mmCIF file of C-alpha atoms and ligand atoms in Angstrom:
data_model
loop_
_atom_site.group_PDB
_atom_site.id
_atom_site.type_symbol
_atom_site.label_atom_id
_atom_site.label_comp_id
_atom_site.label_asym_id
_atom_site.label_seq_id
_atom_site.Cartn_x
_atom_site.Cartn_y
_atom_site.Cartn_z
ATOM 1 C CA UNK J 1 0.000 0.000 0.000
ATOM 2 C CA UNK J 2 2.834 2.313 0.888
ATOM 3 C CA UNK J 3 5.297 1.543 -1.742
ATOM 4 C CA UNK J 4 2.039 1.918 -4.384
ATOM 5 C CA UNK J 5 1.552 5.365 -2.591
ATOM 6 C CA UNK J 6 5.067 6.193 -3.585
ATOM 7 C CA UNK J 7 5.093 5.207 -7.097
ATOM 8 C CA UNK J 8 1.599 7.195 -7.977
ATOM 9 C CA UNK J 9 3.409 9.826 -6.470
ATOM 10 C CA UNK J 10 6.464 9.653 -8.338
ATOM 11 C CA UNK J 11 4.583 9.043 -11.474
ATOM 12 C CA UNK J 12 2.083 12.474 -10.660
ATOM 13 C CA UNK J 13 5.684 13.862 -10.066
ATOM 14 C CA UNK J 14 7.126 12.724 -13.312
ATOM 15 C CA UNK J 15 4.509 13.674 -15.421
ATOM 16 C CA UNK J 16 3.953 17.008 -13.878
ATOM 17 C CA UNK J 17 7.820 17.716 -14.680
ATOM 18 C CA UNK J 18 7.347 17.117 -18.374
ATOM 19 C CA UNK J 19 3.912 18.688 -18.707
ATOM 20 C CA UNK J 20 5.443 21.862 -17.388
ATOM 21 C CA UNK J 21 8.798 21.341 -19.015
ATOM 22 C CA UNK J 22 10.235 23.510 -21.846
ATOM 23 C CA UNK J 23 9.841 22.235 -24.983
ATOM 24 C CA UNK J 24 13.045 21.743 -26.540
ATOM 25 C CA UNK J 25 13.530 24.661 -29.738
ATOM 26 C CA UNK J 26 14.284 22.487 -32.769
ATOM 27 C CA UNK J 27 16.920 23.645 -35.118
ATOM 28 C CA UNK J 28 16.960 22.891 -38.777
ATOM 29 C CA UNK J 29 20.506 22.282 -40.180
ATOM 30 C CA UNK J 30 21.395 21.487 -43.485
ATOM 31 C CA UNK J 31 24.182 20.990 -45.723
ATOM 32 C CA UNK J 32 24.862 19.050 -48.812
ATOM 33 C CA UNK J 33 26.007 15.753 -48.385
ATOM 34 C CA UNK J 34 25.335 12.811 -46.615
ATOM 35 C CA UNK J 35 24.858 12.123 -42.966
ATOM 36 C CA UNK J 36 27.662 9.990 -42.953
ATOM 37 C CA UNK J 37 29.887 12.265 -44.785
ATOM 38 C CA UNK J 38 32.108 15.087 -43.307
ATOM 39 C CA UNK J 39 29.571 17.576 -43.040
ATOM 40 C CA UNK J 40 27.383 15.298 -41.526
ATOM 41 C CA UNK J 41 29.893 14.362 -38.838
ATOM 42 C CA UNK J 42 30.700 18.024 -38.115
ATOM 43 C CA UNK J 43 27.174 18.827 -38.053
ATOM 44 C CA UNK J 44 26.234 15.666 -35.804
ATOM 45 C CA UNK J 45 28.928 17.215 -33.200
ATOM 46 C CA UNK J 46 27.895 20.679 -33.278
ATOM 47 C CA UNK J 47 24.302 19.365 -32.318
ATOM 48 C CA UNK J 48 24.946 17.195 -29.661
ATOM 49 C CA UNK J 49 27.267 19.514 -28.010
ATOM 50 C CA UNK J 50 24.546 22.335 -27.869
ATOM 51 C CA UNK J 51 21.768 20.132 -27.012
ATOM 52 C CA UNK J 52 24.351 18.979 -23.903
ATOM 53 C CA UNK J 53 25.221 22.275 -23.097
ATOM 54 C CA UNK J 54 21.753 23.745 -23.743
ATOM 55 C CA UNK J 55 20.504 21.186 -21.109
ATOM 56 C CA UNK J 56 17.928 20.003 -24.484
ATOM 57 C CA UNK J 57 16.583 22.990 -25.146
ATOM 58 C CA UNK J 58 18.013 22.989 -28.145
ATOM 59 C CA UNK J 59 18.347 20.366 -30.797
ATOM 60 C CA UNK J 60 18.766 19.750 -34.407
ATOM 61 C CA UNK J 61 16.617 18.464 -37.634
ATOM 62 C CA UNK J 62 19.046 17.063 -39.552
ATOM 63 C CA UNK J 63 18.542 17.806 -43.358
ATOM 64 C CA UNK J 64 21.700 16.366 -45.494
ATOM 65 C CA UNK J 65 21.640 15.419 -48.838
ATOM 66 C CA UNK J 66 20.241 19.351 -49.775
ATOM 67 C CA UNK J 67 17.577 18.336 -48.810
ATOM 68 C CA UNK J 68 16.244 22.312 -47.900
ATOM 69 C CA UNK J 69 18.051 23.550 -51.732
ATOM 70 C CA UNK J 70 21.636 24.279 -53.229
ATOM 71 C CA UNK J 71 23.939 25.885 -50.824
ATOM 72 C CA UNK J 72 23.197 29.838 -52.030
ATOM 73 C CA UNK J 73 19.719 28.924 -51.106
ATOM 74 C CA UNK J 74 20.537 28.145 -47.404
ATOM 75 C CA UNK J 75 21.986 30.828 -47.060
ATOM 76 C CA UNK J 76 19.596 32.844 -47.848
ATOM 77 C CA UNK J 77 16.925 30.919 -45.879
ATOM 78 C CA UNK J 78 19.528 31.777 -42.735
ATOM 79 C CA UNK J 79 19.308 35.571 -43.715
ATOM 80 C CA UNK J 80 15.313 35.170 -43.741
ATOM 81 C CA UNK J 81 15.289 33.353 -40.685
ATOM 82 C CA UNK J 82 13.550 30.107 -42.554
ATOM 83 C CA UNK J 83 16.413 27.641 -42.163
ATOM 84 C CA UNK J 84 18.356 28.177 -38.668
ATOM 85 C CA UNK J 85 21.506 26.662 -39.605
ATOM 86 C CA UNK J 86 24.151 25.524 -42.549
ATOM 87 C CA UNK J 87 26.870 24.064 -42.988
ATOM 88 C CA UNK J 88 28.508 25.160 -46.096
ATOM 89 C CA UNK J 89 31.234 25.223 -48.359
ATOM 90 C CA UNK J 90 32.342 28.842 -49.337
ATOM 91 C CA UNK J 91 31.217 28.316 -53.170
ATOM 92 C CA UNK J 92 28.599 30.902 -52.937
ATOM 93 C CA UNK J 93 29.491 32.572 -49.816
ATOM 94 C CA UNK J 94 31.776 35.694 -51.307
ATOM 95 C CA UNK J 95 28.651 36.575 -53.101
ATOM 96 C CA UNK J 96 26.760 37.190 -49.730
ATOM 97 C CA UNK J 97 30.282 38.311 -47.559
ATOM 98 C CA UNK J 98 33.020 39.836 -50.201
ATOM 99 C CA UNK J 99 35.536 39.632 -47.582
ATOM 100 C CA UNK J 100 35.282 35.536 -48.067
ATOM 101 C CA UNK J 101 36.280 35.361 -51.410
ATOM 102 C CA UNK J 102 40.139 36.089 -50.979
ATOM 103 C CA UNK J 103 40.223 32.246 -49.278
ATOM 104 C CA UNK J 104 38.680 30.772 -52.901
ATOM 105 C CA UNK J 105 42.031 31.859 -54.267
ATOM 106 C CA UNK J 106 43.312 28.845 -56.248
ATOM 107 C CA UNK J 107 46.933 27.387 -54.803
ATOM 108 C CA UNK J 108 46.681 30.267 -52.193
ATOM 109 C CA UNK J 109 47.279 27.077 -49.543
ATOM 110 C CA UNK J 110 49.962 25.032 -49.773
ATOM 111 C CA UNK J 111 48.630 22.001 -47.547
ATOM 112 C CA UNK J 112 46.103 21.212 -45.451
ATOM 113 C CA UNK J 113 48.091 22.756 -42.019
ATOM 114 C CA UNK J 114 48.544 25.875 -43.958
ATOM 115 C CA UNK J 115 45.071 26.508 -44.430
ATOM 116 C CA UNK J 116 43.490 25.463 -40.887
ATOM 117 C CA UNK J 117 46.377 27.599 -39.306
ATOM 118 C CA UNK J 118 45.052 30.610 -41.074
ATOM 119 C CA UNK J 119 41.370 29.841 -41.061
ATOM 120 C CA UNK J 120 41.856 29.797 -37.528
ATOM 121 C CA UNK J 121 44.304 32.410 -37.245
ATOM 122 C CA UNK J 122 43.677 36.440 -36.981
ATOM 123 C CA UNK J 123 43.008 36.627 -40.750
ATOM 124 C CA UNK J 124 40.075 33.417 -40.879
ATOM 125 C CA UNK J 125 38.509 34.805 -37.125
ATOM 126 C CA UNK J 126 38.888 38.487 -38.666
ATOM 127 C CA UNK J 127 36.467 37.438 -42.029
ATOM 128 C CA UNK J 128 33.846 36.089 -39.667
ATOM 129 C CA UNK J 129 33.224 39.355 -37.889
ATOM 130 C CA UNK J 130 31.677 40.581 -41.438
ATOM 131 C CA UNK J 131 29.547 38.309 -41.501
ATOM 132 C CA UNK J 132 26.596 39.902 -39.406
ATOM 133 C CA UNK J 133 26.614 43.428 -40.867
ATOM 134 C CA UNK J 134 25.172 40.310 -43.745
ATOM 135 C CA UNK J 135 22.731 39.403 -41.621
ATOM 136 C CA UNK J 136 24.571 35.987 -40.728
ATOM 137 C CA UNK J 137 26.248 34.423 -38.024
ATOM 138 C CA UNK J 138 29.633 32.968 -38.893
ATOM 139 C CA UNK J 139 29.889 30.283 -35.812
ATOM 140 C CA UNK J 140 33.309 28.845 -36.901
ATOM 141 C CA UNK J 141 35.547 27.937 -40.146
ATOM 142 C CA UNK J 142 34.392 24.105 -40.515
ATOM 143 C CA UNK J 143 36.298 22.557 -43.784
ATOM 144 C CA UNK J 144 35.061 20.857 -47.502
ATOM 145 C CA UNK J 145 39.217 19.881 -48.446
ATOM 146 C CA UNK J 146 41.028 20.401 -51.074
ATOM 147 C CA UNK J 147 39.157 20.365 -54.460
ATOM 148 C CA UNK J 148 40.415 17.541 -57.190
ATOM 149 C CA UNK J 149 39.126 17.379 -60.211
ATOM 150 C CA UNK J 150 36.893 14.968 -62.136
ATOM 151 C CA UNK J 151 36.023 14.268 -65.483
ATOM 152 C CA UNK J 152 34.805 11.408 -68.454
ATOM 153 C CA UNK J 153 36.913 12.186 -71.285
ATOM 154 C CA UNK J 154 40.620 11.881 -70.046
ATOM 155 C CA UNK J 155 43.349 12.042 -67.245
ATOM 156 C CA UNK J 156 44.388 15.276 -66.648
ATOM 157 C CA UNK J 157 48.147 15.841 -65.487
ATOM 158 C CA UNK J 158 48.367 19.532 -67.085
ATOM 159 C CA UNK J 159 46.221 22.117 -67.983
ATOM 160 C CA UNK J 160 46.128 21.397 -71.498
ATOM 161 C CA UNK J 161 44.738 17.884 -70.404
ATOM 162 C CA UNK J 162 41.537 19.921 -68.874
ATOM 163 C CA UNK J 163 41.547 22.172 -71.533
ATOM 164 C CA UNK J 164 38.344 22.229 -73.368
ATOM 165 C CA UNK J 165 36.513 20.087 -70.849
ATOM 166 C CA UNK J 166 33.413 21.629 -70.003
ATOM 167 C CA UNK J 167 33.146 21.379 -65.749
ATOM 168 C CA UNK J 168 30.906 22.035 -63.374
ATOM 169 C CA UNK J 169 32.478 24.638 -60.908
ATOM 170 C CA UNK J 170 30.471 26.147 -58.398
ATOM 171 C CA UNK J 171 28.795 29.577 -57.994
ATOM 172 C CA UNK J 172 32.202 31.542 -57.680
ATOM 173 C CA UNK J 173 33.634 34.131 -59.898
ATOM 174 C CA UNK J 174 37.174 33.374 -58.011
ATOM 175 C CA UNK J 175 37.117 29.432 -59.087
ATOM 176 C CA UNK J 176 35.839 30.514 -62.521
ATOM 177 C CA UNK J 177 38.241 33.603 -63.182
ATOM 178 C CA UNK J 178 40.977 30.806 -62.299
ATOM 179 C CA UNK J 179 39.845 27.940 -63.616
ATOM 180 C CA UNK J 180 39.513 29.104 -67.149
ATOM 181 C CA UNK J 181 43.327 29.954 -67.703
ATOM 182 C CA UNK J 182 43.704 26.445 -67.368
ATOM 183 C CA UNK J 183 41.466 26.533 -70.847
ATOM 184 C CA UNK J 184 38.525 24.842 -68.636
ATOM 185 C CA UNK J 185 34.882 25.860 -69.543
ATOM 186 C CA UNK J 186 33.534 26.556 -66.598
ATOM 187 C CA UNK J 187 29.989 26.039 -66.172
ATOM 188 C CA UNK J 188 28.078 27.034 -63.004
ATOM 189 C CA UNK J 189 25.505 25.073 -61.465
ATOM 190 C CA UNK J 190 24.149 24.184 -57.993
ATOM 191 C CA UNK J 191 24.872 21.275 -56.328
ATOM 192 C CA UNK J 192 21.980 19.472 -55.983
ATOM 193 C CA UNK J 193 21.760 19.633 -60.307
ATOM 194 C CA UNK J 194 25.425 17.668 -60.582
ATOM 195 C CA UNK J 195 24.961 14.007 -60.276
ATOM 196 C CA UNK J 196 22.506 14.502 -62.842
ATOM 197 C CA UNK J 197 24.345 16.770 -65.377
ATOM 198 C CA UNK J 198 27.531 13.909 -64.314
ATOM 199 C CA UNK J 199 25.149 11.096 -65.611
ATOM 200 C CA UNK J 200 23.721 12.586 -68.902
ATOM 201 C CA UNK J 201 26.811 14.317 -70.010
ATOM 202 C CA UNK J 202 25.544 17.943 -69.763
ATOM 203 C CA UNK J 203 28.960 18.763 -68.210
ATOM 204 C CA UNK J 204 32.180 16.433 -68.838
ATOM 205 C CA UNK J 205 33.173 16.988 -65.280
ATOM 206 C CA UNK J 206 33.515 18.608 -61.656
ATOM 207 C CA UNK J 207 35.855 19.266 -59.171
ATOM 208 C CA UNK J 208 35.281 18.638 -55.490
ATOM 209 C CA UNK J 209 37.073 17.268 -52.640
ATOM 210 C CA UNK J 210 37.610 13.745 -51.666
ATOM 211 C CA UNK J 211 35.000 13.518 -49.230
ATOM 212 C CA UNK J 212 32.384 15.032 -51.818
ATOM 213 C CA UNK J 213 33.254 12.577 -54.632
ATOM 214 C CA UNK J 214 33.243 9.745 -51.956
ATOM 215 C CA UNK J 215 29.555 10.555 -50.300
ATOM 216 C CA UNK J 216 27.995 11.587 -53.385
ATOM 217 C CA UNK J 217 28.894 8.672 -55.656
ATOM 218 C CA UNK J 218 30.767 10.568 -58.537
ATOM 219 C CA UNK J 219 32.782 6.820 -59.212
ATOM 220 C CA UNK J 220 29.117 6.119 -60.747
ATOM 221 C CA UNK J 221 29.210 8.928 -63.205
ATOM 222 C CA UNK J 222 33.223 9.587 -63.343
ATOM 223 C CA UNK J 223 35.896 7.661 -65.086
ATOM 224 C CA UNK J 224 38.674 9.820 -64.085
ATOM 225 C CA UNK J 225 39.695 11.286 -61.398
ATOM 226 C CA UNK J 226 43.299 13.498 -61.105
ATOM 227 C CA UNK J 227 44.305 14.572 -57.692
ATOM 228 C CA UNK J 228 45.097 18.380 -58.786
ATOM 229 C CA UNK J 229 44.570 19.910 -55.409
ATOM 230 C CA UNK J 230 43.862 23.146 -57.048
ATOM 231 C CA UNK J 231 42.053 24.663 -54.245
ATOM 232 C CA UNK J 232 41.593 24.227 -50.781
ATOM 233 C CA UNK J 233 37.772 24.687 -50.309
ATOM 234 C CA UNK J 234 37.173 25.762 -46.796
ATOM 235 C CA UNK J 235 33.226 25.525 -45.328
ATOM 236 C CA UNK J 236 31.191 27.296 -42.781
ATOM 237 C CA UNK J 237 28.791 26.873 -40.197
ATOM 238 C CA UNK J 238 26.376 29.226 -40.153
ATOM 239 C CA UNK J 239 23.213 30.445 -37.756
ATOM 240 C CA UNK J 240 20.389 32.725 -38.542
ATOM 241 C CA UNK J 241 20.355 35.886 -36.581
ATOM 242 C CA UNK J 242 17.135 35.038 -35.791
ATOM 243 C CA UNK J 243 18.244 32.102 -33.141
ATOM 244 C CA UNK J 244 20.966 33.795 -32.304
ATOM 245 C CA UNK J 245 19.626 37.123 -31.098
ATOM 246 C CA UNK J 246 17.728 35.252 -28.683
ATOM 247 C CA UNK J 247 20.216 33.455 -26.617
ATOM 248 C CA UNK J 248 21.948 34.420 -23.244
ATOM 249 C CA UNK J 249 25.334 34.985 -22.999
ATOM 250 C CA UNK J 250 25.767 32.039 -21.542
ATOM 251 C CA UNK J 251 23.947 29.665 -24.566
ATOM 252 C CA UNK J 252 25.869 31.763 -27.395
ATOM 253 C CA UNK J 253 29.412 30.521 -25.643
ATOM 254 C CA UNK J 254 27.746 27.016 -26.229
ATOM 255 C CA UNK J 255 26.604 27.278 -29.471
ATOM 256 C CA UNK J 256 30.233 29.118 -30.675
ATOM 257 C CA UNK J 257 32.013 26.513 -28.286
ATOM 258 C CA UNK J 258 30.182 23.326 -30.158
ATOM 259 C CA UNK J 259 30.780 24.857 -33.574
ATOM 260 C CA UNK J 260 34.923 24.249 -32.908
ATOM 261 C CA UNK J 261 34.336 20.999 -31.541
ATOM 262 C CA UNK J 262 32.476 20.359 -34.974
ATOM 263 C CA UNK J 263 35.344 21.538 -36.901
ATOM 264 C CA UNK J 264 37.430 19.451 -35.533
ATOM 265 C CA UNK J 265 35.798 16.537 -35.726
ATOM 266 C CA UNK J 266 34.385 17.679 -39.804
ATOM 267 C CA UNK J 267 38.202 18.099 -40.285
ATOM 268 C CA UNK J 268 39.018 14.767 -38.895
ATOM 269 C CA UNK J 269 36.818 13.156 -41.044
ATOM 270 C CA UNK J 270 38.532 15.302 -44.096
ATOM 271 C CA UNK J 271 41.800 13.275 -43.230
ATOM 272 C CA UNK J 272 39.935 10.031 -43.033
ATOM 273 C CA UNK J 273 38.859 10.555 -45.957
ATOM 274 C CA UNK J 274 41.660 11.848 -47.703
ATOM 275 C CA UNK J 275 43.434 8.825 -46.526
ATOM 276 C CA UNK J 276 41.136 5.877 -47.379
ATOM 277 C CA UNK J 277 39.109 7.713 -49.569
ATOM 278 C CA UNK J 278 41.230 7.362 -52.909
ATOM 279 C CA UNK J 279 41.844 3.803 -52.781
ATOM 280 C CA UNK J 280 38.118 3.103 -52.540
ATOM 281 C CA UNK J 281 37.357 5.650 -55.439
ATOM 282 C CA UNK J 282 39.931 3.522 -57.487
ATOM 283 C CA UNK J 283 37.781 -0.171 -56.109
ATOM 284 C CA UNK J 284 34.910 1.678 -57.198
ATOM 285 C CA UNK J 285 35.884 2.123 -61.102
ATOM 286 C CA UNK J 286 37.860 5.281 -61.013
ATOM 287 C CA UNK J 287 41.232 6.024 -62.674
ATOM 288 C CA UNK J 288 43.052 7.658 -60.472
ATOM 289 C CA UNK J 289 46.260 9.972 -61.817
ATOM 290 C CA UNK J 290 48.600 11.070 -58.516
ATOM 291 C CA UNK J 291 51.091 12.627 -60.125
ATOM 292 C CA UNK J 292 49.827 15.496 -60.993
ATOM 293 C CA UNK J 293 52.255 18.711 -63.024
ATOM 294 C CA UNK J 294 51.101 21.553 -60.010
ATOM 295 C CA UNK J 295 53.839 23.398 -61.519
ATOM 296 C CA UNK J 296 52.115 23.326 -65.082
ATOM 297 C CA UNK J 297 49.133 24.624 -63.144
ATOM 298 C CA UNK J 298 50.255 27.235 -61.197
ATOM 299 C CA UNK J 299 51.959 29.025 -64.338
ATOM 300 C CA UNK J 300 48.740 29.132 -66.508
ATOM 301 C CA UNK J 301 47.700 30.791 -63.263
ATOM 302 C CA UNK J 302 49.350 33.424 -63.118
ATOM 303 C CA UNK J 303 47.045 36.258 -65.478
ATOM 304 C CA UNK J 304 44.405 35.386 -62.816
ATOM 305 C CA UNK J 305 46.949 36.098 -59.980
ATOM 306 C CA UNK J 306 47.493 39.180 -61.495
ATOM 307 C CA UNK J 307 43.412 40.185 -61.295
ATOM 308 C CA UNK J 308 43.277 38.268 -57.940
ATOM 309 C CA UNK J 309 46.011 40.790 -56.730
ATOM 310 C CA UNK J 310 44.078 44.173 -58.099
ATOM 311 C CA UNK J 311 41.102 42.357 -56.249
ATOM 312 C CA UNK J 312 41.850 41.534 -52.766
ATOM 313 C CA UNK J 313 45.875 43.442 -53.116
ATOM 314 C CA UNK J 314 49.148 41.697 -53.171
ATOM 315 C CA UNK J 315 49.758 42.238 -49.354
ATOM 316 C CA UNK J 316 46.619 40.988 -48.473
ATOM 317 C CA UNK J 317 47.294 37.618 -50.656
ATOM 318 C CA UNK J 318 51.080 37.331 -48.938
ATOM 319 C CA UNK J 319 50.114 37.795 -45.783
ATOM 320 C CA UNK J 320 47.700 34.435 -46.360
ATOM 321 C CA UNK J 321 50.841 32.863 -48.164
ATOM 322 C CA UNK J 322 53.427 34.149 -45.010
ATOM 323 C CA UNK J 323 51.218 32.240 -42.618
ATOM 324 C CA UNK J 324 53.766 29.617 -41.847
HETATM 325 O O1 EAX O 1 29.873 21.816 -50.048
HETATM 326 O O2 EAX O 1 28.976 22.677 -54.501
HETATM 327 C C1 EAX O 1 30.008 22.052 -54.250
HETATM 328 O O3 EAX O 1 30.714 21.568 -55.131
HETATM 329 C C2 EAX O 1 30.434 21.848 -52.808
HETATM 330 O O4 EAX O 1 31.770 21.527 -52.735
HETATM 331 C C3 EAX O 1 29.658 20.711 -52.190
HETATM 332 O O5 EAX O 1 28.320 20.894 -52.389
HETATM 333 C C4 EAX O 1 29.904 20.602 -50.701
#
């Protein structure tokens, strides 16, 4: 009789807790690839960290695979407030923030230590404080990789190998500018459009890094695959003012705390797949050339290096270059 006392008390108890509980705010994050894939690892962090440190009250909707649109269109959904989070490659980003664009600068990096050290350095942390003048929240540099090429025609070793292949590059004037002195014709499209325009030979090829051709199955649609490194592709995670502007203090050090443990742990996964990723591409079908003529590439270069320096100035460009 007791003990029953007890437990209808406890259970009056319980339920009365979650009746007058907070409901936790769900947060819809998206980015383009897989679950599985880097920015689904980064993204998986970032949301269990703030949901620990937010005591739940907040969590995520996961929505991978663009499943909310091409990247340019999340971002715009975080300026209106209809998408809460995204994590992003920098593709379309300059067009939103100009200050972003100087990091799209082909061979600007010379490995992946280079870049992360200034990503995370004054000159990265200094770009994200444009970001909300934008009417975005720039929570921390999270990473895409280094951006290889792909195509169905031929290896490519040189530029004159890629020249005339019609490729896929994304929404960026920087890539583009760059990309056509190696005599490629670049073609812009959103994401979500390339497997498609891969399999019925609208465009010959892409470029994206390893962790991108892995997740979204470009062995299916691409013979050949040469490991230019051309450009390091950096990402983003990024928050709608809207969510942010209501948190404490206290919840916005959570929130900017979990986004670096989710760069870490996106970046981690970049290595992973860096590592293992190749050797699977070539298991799945793909030709893989490694010895690429960077030399070659960074010559035919050099007319864009010369707008690239009117652009963002020289000094600016060797102070990115200097970061040792
Ligand atoms: O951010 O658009 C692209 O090629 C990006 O690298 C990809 O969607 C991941």
């Amino acid at each position: 009789m007791k003990l029953g006392h007890i437990a209808a008390a406890c259970l009056s108890l319980a339920l009365g807790t979650s009746a007058f509980a907070q409901q936790p705010t769900v947060l819809k994050i998206g980015y383009a690839t897989s679950k599985e894939s880097h920015y689904g690892v980064g993204s998986t962090v970032f949301c269990e960290e703030i949901e620990k440190g937010t005591q739940g009250r907040y969590k995520c909707q996961h929505f991978a695979n663009s499943a909310l649109g091409g990247e340019r269109e999340q971002i715009e959904a975080i300026q209106l407030g209809t998408q809460d989070l995204v994590n992003t490659s920098t593709g379309p980003v300059g067009n939103f923030v100009p200050e972003v664009k100087i990091v799209d600068i082909p061979f600007l990096f010379r490995d992946y230590d280079h870049a992360r050290k200034v990503m995370d350095g004054p000159i990265g942390q200094d770009i994200l404080t444009k970001f909300p003048s934008k009417g975005i929240i720039a929570l921390a540099w999270t990473e895409n990789g280094f951006r290889h090429m792909t195509n169905s025609k031929r290896d490519i070793v040189k530029p004159s190998d890629a020249a005339g292949l019609k490729m896929r590059t994304m929404e960026n004037k920087v890539h583009m500018d760059g990309y056509r002195t190696f005599g490629i014709l670049p073609t812009p499209m959103a994401f979500p459009e390339l497997f498609g325009a891969l399999q019925q030979g609208t465009v010959d090829g892409q470029e994206n890094p390893i962790p991108v051709i892995l997740s979204s199955k470009f062995s299916q649609v691409q013979k050949h695959l040469s490991l230019t490194g051309h450009v390091y592709s950096p990402a983003l995670l990024l928050l709608s003012p809207k969510v942010w502007n209501k948190l404490s203090d206290a919840d916005k050090k959570v929130f900017t705390e979990a986004a670096k443990k989710a760069a870490i742990a996106q970046r981690k996964k970049v290595n992973d797949d860096e590592n293992n990723g190749i050797a699977q591409l070539e298991k799945d079908g793909m030709k893989v050339t490694r010895t690429v003529d960077g030399a070659a590439f960074r010559e035919a270069l050099k007319p864009a290096y010369v707008s690239y320096a009117k652009e963002f100035g020289a000094d600016n460009i060797k102070k990115i270059t200097d970061v040792k």
